[in-house]
Amino acid sequence: GEYSHRATMRGSDELAQLATEFNSLTGRLQATEESRRRFVSDASHELKTPLSSIRLLTDSILQTESMDDATVREFVSDIGEEAERLTRITEKLLRLTRLDDKTETEAAEVHLREVLEKAIHMLTPLAASSGVALIGNLEGRGTVKATEDELYQVAFNLIENGIKYNVPGGYVRIGLKNDGQDTVLLVEDSGIGIPEEDMPRIFERFYRVDKARSRMAGGTGLGLSIVKDTVERYRGTVKAEPREEGGTRFVVRFPGEGGSRT
Ligand code: ADP
């Protein structure tokens, strides 16, 4: 709906201040509503694409008389792939909405090094089959008061992207270091890089530089927005930058004790 009630000044300073606060609040509500609406519309669009593929494939199986077995199997396997894609999208959407709700979860001091080791371990098969080397450089220490599952997802998404948007013979280097009070996680790759004009938008929901490549790699365009939401929820920051030698570097920084960020 529209938030059309605007409070106006009534003379006294106190009232004027209340009016200002009220107007700023309605402004924020409007922005939230607008962003929710866009989210729902983007999400529906993303879900519609695999659904219409499934429709097309089933229609052609049902409408083609005496389709040969090999073709039927091929179409059914395509349907299975689209269904998997729907699963991936919905899982990520659920994760994002949980982030939005900011439900209090069981946060504990999580050791980043352990989380990184686990993500590297889980992604080793994908790296091997892609011909990409994973190089761990985890000499830093540091804990973040968070849930392990969420931090794992951050590490996993960044490293997985480094592999997906890479070339055979390339590498992904994962670093953990301490910078003053801060704990810094680095994920650098020798991959295809991100064009400068796309850089500001890669953390947006559903944003993809190359839709075809992302799709082929099983992407949803949600990975980096999950990374950003999660990191910021734990008072951290994340940024991406091009590397001089080619590829991309992601830097995640969590403030340490007393480290504050506004
Ligand atoms: P996706 O599911 O498509 O990988 P992400 O939100 O994880 O979605 O990333 C958004 C887009 O940013 C990707 O589609 C890709 O175009 C680009 N991108 C992300 N990480 C990298 C990287 N390490 N190298 C090059 N491009 C990347």
CSV table of C-alpha atoms and ligand atoms in Angstrom, one decimal:
chain,number,residue,atom,x,y,z
A,1,GLY,CA,0.0,0.0,0.0
A,2,GLU,CA,0.9,3.6,0.0
A,3,TYR,CA,2.1,5.4,3.1
A,4,SER,CA,0.5,8.7,2.4
A,5,HIS,CA,0.2,10.1,5.8
A,6,ARG,CA,2.8,12.7,6.5
A,7,ALA,CA,3.0,14.4,9.8
A,8,THR,CA,3.5,18.1,9.7
A,9,MET,CA,5.2,20.5,12.1
A,10,ARG,CA,3.0,22.0,14.9
A,11,GLY,CA,5.3,24.7,16.2
A,12,SER,CA,7.0,23.0,19.1
A,13,ASP,CA,10.5,21.6,18.6
A,14,GLU,CA,9.5,18.3,20.0
A,15,LEU,CA,6.7,17.9,17.7
A,16,ALA,CA,8.8,18.9,14.7
A,17,GLN,CA,11.3,16.3,15.7
A,18,LEU,CA,8.6,13.7,16.0
A,19,ALA,CA,7.3,14.6,12.6
A,20,THR,CA,10.8,14.2,11.1
A,21,GLU,CA,11.2,10.8,12.7
A,22,PHE,CA,7.8,9.7,11.5
A,23,ASN,CA,8.5,10.8,7.9
A,24,SER,CA,11.8,9.1,7.9
A,25,LEU,CA,10.2,5.9,9.2
A,26,THR,CA,7.5,5.9,6.6
A,27,GLY,CA,10.2,6.5,4.0
A,28,ARG,CA,12.1,3.4,5.2
A,29,LEU,CA,8.9,1.4,5.2
A,30,GLN,CA,8.2,2.4,1.7
A,31,ALA,CA,11.7,1.4,0.6
A,32,THR,CA,11.4,-2.0,2.4
A,33,GLU,CA,8.1,-2.6,0.7
A,34,GLU,CA,9.5,-1.7,-2.7
A,35,SER,CA,12.5,-4.0,-2.2
A,36,ARG,CA,10.2,-6.8,-1.0
A,37,ARG,CA,8.0,-6.4,-4.1
A,38,ARG,CA,11.0,-6.5,-6.4
A,39,PHE,CA,12.4,-9.6,-4.6
A,40,VAL,CA,9.1,-11.5,-5.0
A,41,SER,CA,8.9,-10.4,-8.6
A,42,ASP,CA,12.5,-11.4,-9.4
A,43,ALA,CA,12.1,-14.7,-7.5
A,44,SER,CA,8.9,-15.6,-9.4
A,45,HIS,CA,10.7,-14.8,-12.7
A,46,GLU,CA,13.6,-17.1,-11.8
A,47,LEU,CA,11.2,-19.9,-10.8
A,48,LYS,CA,9.1,-19.5,-14.0
A,49,THR,CA,12.0,-20.2,-16.3
A,50,PRO,CA,12.7,-23.8,-15.3
A,51,LEU,CA,9.0,-24.4,-14.8
A,52,SER,CA,8.2,-23.4,-18.4
A,53,SER,CA,11.1,-25.7,-19.6
A,54,ILE,CA,9.5,-28.6,-17.8
A,55,ARG,CA,6.1,-27.7,-19.3
A,56,LEU,CA,7.6,-27.7,-22.8
A,57,LEU,CA,9.5,-30.9,-22.3
A,58,THR,CA,6.5,-32.8,-20.9
A,59,ASP,CA,4.3,-31.4,-23.7
A,60,SER,CA,6.6,-32.6,-26.4
A,61,ILE,CA,6.8,-36.1,-24.9
A,62,LEU,CA,3.1,-36.3,-24.6
A,63,GLN,CA,2.3,-34.9,-28.0
A,64,THR,CA,4.9,-36.6,-30.1
A,65,GLU,CA,3.5,-39.9,-31.3
A,66,SER,CA,5.9,-42.9,-31.0
A,67,MET,CA,8.8,-40.9,-29.7
A,68,ASP,CA,11.9,-43.2,-29.6
A,69,ASP,CA,13.1,-44.3,-26.2
A,70,ALA,CA,16.4,-42.5,-26.4
A,71,THR,CA,14.7,-39.1,-27.0
A,72,VAL,CA,12.2,-39.8,-24.2
A,73,ARG,CA,15.1,-40.6,-21.8
A,74,GLU,CA,16.9,-37.4,-22.9
A,75,PHE,CA,13.9,-35.2,-22.3
A,76,VAL,CA,13.1,-36.8,-18.9
A,77,SER,CA,16.7,-36.3,-17.9
A,78,ASP,CA,16.4,-32.6,-18.9
A,79,ILE,CA,13.2,-32.4,-16.8
A,80,GLY,CA,15.2,-33.8,-13.9
A,81,GLU,CA,17.9,-31.1,-14.3
A,82,GLU,CA,15.3,-28.4,-14.3
A,83,ALA,CA,13.8,-29.8,-11.2
A,84,GLU,CA,17.2,-29.8,-9.5
A,85,ARG,CA,17.6,-26.2,-10.5
A,86,LEU,CA,14.3,-25.4,-8.9
A,87,THR,CA,15.5,-27.1,-5.8
A,88,ARG,CA,18.7,-25.0,-5.7
A,89,ILE,CA,16.8,-21.8,-6.2
A,90,THR,CA,14.2,-22.5,-3.5
A,91,GLU,CA,16.9,-23.6,-1.0
A,92,LYS,CA,18.7,-20.3,-1.6
A,93,LEU,CA,15.5,-18.3,-1.4
A,94,LEU,CA,14.7,-19.9,1.9
A,95,ARG,CA,18.2,-19.1,3.2
A,96,LEU,CA,17.8,-15.5,2.1
A,97,THR,CA,14.4,-15.0,3.7
A,98,ARG,CA,15.7,-16.5,7.0
A,99,LEU,CA,18.5,-13.9,6.8
A,100,ASP,CA,15.9,-11.2,6.2
A,101,ASP,CA,13.9,-12.3,9.2
A,102,LYS,CA,17.1,-12.1,11.3
A,103,THR,CA,15.9,-14.9,13.4
A,104,GLU,CA,18.1,-15.3,16.5
A,105,THR,CA,20.1,-18.5,15.9
A,106,GLU,CA,22.6,-20.3,18.1
A,107,ALA,CA,25.6,-18.1,17.5
A,108,ALA,CA,28.9,-19.2,19.0
A,109,GLU,CA,32.6,-18.4,18.5
A,110,VAL,CA,33.3,-20.1,15.2
A,111,HIS,CA,36.9,-20.6,14.2
A,112,LEU,CA,37.2,-19.4,10.6
A,113,ARG,CA,40.2,-21.6,9.8
A,114,GLU,CA,38.1,-24.8,10.5
A,115,VAL,CA,35.3,-23.5,8.4
A,116,LEU,CA,37.6,-22.8,5.5
A,117,GLU,CA,39.3,-26.2,5.8
A,118,LYS,CA,35.9,-27.8,5.6
A,119,ALA,CA,34.8,-25.8,2.6
A,120,ILE,CA,38.1,-26.5,0.8
A,121,HIS,CA,37.7,-30.2,1.5
A,122,MET,CA,34.1,-30.3,0.2
A,123,LEU,CA,35.0,-28.4,-3.0
A,124,THR,CA,38.1,-30.4,-3.8
A,125,PRO,CA,36.2,-32.8,-6.1
A,126,LEU,CA,34.7,-29.9,-8.1
A,127,ALA,CA,38.1,-28.2,-8.4
A,128,ALA,CA,39.7,-31.5,-9.5
A,129,SER,CA,37.1,-32.1,-12.2
A,130,SER,CA,37.4,-28.5,-13.4
A,131,GLY,CA,41.2,-28.6,-13.5
A,132,VAL,CA,41.5,-25.8,-11.0
A,133,ALA,CA,44.0,-26.0,-8.0
A,134,LEU,CA,42.8,-25.0,-4.6
A,135,ILE,CA,45.6,-23.4,-2.5
A,136,GLY,CA,45.0,-22.9,1.2
A,137,ASN,CA,47.0,-20.3,3.0
A,138,LEU,CA,45.5,-20.3,6.4
A,139,GLU,CA,48.0,-19.0,8.8
A,140,GLY,CA,45.7,-16.4,10.4
A,141,ARG,CA,43.5,-17.1,13.4
A,142,GLY,CA,40.2,-15.6,14.4
A,143,THR,CA,36.8,-16.4,15.5
A,144,VAL,CA,33.5,-14.8,14.6
A,145,LYS,CA,30.5,-15.0,16.8
A,146,ALA,CA,28.1,-16.5,14.3
A,147,THR,CA,26.6,-19.8,13.3
A,148,GLU,CA,29.1,-22.2,11.7
A,149,ASP,CA,26.6,-23.1,9.0
A,150,GLU,CA,26.3,-19.5,7.8
A,151,LEU,CA,30.0,-18.9,7.8
A,152,TYR,CA,30.5,-22.2,5.9
A,153,GLN,CA,28.1,-21.0,3.3
A,154,VAL,CA,30.0,-17.7,2.9
A,155,ALA,CA,33.3,-19.6,2.4
A,156,PHE,CA,31.7,-22.2,0.2
A,157,ASN,CA,30.0,-19.7,-2.2
A,158,LEU,CA,33.1,-17.6,-2.7
A,159,ILE,CA,35.4,-20.6,-3.3
A,160,GLU,CA,32.8,-22.3,-5.5
A,161,ASN,CA,32.6,-19.2,-7.7
A,162,GLY,CA,36.4,-19.0,-7.9
A,163,ILE,CA,36.2,-22.5,-9.4
A,164,LYS,CA,33.2,-22.0,-11.6
A,165,TYR,CA,34.4,-18.8,-13.2
A,166,ASN,CA,37.8,-20.1,-13.8
A,167,VAL,CA,39.7,-21.9,-16.6
A,168,PRO,CA,41.4,-25.3,-16.6
A,169,GLY,CA,44.9,-25.0,-15.3
A,170,GLY,CA,43.8,-22.0,-13.1
A,171,TYR,CA,43.8,-21.7,-9.3
A,172,VAL,CA,41.8,-20.4,-6.3
A,173,ARG,CA,43.9,-19.2,-3.4
A,174,ILE,CA,42.2,-19.0,0.0
A,175,GLY,CA,43.8,-16.9,2.6
A,176,LEU,CA,43.1,-16.2,6.2
A,177,LYS,CA,45.1,-13.5,8.0
A,178,ASN,CA,44.9,-11.1,10.8
A,179,ASP,CA,45.1,-7.4,10.2
A,180,GLY,CA,45.3,-5.6,13.5
A,181,GLN,CA,42.1,-6.6,15.3
A,182,ASP,CA,40.4,-7.7,12.2
A,183,THR,CA,40.2,-11.2,10.7
A,184,VAL,CA,40.5,-11.1,7.0
A,185,LEU,CA,39.4,-13.8,4.6
A,186,LEU,CA,40.7,-13.7,1.0
A,187,VAL,CA,39.5,-15.7,-1.9
A,188,GLU,CA,41.5,-14.9,-5.1
A,189,ASP,CA,41.1,-16.7,-8.4
A,190,SER,CA,43.0,-16.7,-11.7
A,191,GLY,CA,39.6,-16.9,-13.6
A,192,ILE,CA,37.7,-15.0,-16.2
A,193,GLY,CA,37.4,-11.9,-14.1
A,194,ILE,CA,34.4,-9.5,-13.7
A,195,PRO,CA,34.0,-6.6,-16.1
A,196,GLU,CA,34.4,-3.2,-14.3
A,197,GLU,CA,30.9,-2.1,-15.2
A,198,ASP,CA,29.3,-5.2,-13.5
A,199,MET,CA,31.4,-4.9,-10.3
A,200,PRO,CA,28.9,-2.7,-8.5
A,201,ARG,CA,26.0,-5.0,-9.1
A,202,ILE,CA,27.4,-8.5,-8.5
A,203,PHE,CA,26.1,-8.6,-4.9
A,204,GLU,CA,22.6,-7.9,-6.0
A,205,ARG,CA,20.0,-10.7,-5.9
A,206,PHE,CA,19.8,-12.7,-9.1
A,207,TYR,CA,22.5,-10.5,-10.8
A,208,ARG,CA,24.7,-12.5,-13.2
A,209,VAL,CA,27.3,-11.2,-15.6
A,210,ASP,CA,27.0,-14.0,-18.0
A,211,LYS,CA,23.6,-15.7,-17.6
A,212,ALA,CA,24.5,-18.6,-19.9
A,213,ARG,CA,27.7,-19.4,-18.1
A,214,SER,CA,26.1,-19.1,-14.7
A,215,ARG,CA,23.3,-21.3,-15.7
A,216,MET,CA,25.6,-24.0,-17.1
A,217,ALA,CA,27.6,-23.9,-13.9
A,218,GLY,CA,24.3,-24.4,-11.9
A,219,GLY,CA,24.2,-20.8,-10.7
A,220,THR,CA,21.2,-18.9,-9.4
A,221,GLY,CA,22.6,-15.4,-9.0
A,222,LEU,CA,21.9,-15.6,-5.3
A,223,GLY,CA,25.3,-16.8,-4.0
A,224,LEU,CA,26.9,-13.5,-3.5
A,225,SER,CA,23.8,-11.8,-2.1
A,226,ILE,CA,23.8,-14.5,0.6
A,227,VAL,CA,27.5,-13.8,1.2
A,228,LYS,CA,26.9,-10.1,1.6
A,229,ASP,CA,23.8,-10.4,3.8
A,230,THR,CA,25.5,-12.9,6.1
A,231,VAL,CA,28.8,-11.0,6.4
A,232,GLU,CA,27.1,-7.7,7.1
A,233,ARG,CA,24.9,-9.4,9.7
A,234,TYR,CA,28.0,-10.2,11.6
A,235,ARG,CA,29.3,-6.6,11.3
A,236,GLY,CA,31.7,-7.6,8.6
A,237,THR,CA,32.3,-6.2,5.1
A,238,VAL,CA,32.9,-7.9,1.7
A,239,LYS,CA,34.3,-6.4,-1.5
A,240,ALA,CA,35.4,-7.6,-4.8
A,241,GLU,CA,38.2,-6.2,-6.9
A,242,PRO,CA,40.0,-7.2,-10.1
A,243,ARG,CA,43.5,-8.6,-9.8
A,244,GLU,CA,46.3,-7.1,-11.9
A,245,GLU,CA,47.3,-10.6,-13.0
A,246,GLY,CA,43.7,-11.4,-14.1
A,247,GLY,CA,40.9,-12.9,-12.1
A,248,THR,CA,39.1,-11.6,-9.1
A,249,ARG,CA,39.8,-11.1,-5.4
A,250,PHE,CA,37.1,-11.2,-2.7
A,251,VAL,CA,38.0,-9.7,0.6
A,252,VAL,CA,35.9,-10.4,3.7
A,253,ARG,CA,36.7,-8.5,6.8
A,254,PHE,CA,35.3,-9.2,10.3
A,255,PRO,CA,36.1,-6.6,12.9
A,256,GLY,CA,37.8,-8.0,16.0
A,257,GLU,CA,37.3,-7.2,19.7
A,258,GLY,CA,36.6,-3.5,20.0
A,259,GLY,CA,36.7,-3.1,16.2
A,260,SER,CA,33.7,-1.1,15.2
A,261,ARG,CA,32.2,-0.2,11.9
A,262,THR,CA,29.5,2.2,11.1
B,1,ADP,P1,25.8,-17.4,-9.5
B,1,ADP,O1,24.9,-18.4,-8.9
B,1,ADP,O2,25.4,-17.0,-10.9
B,1,ADP,O3,27.2,-17.9,-9.5
B,1,ADP,P2,26.5,-15.3,-7.6
B,1,ADP,O4,25.6,-14.4,-6.8
B,1,ADP,O5,27.4,-16.3,-6.8
B,1,ADP,O6,25.6,-16.1,-8.6
B,1,ADP,O7,27.5,-14.4,-8.5
B,1,ADP,C1,26.9,-13.4,-9.3
B,1,ADP,C2,27.6,-13.3,-10.6
B,1,ADP,O8,28.9,-12.7,-10.4
B,1,ADP,C3,27.9,-14.6,-11.3
B,1,ADP,O9,26.8,-15.0,-12.2
B,1,ADP,C4,29.2,-14.3,-12.1
B,1,ADP,O10,28.8,-13.7,-13.3
B,1,ADP,C5,29.9,-13.3,-11.3
B,1,ADP,N1,31.0,-13.9,-10.4
B,1,ADP,C6,30.9,-14.3,-9.1
B,1,ADP,N2,32.1,-14.7,-8.7
B,1,ADP,C7,32.9,-14.6,-9.7
B,1,ADP,C8,34.3,-14.9,-9.9
B,1,ADP,N3,35.0,-15.4,-8.9
B,1,ADP,N4,34.9,-14.7,-11.1
B,1,ADP,C9,34.1,-14.1,-12.1
B,1,ADP,N5,32.8,-13.8,-12.0
B,1,ADP,C10,32.2,-14.1,-10.8
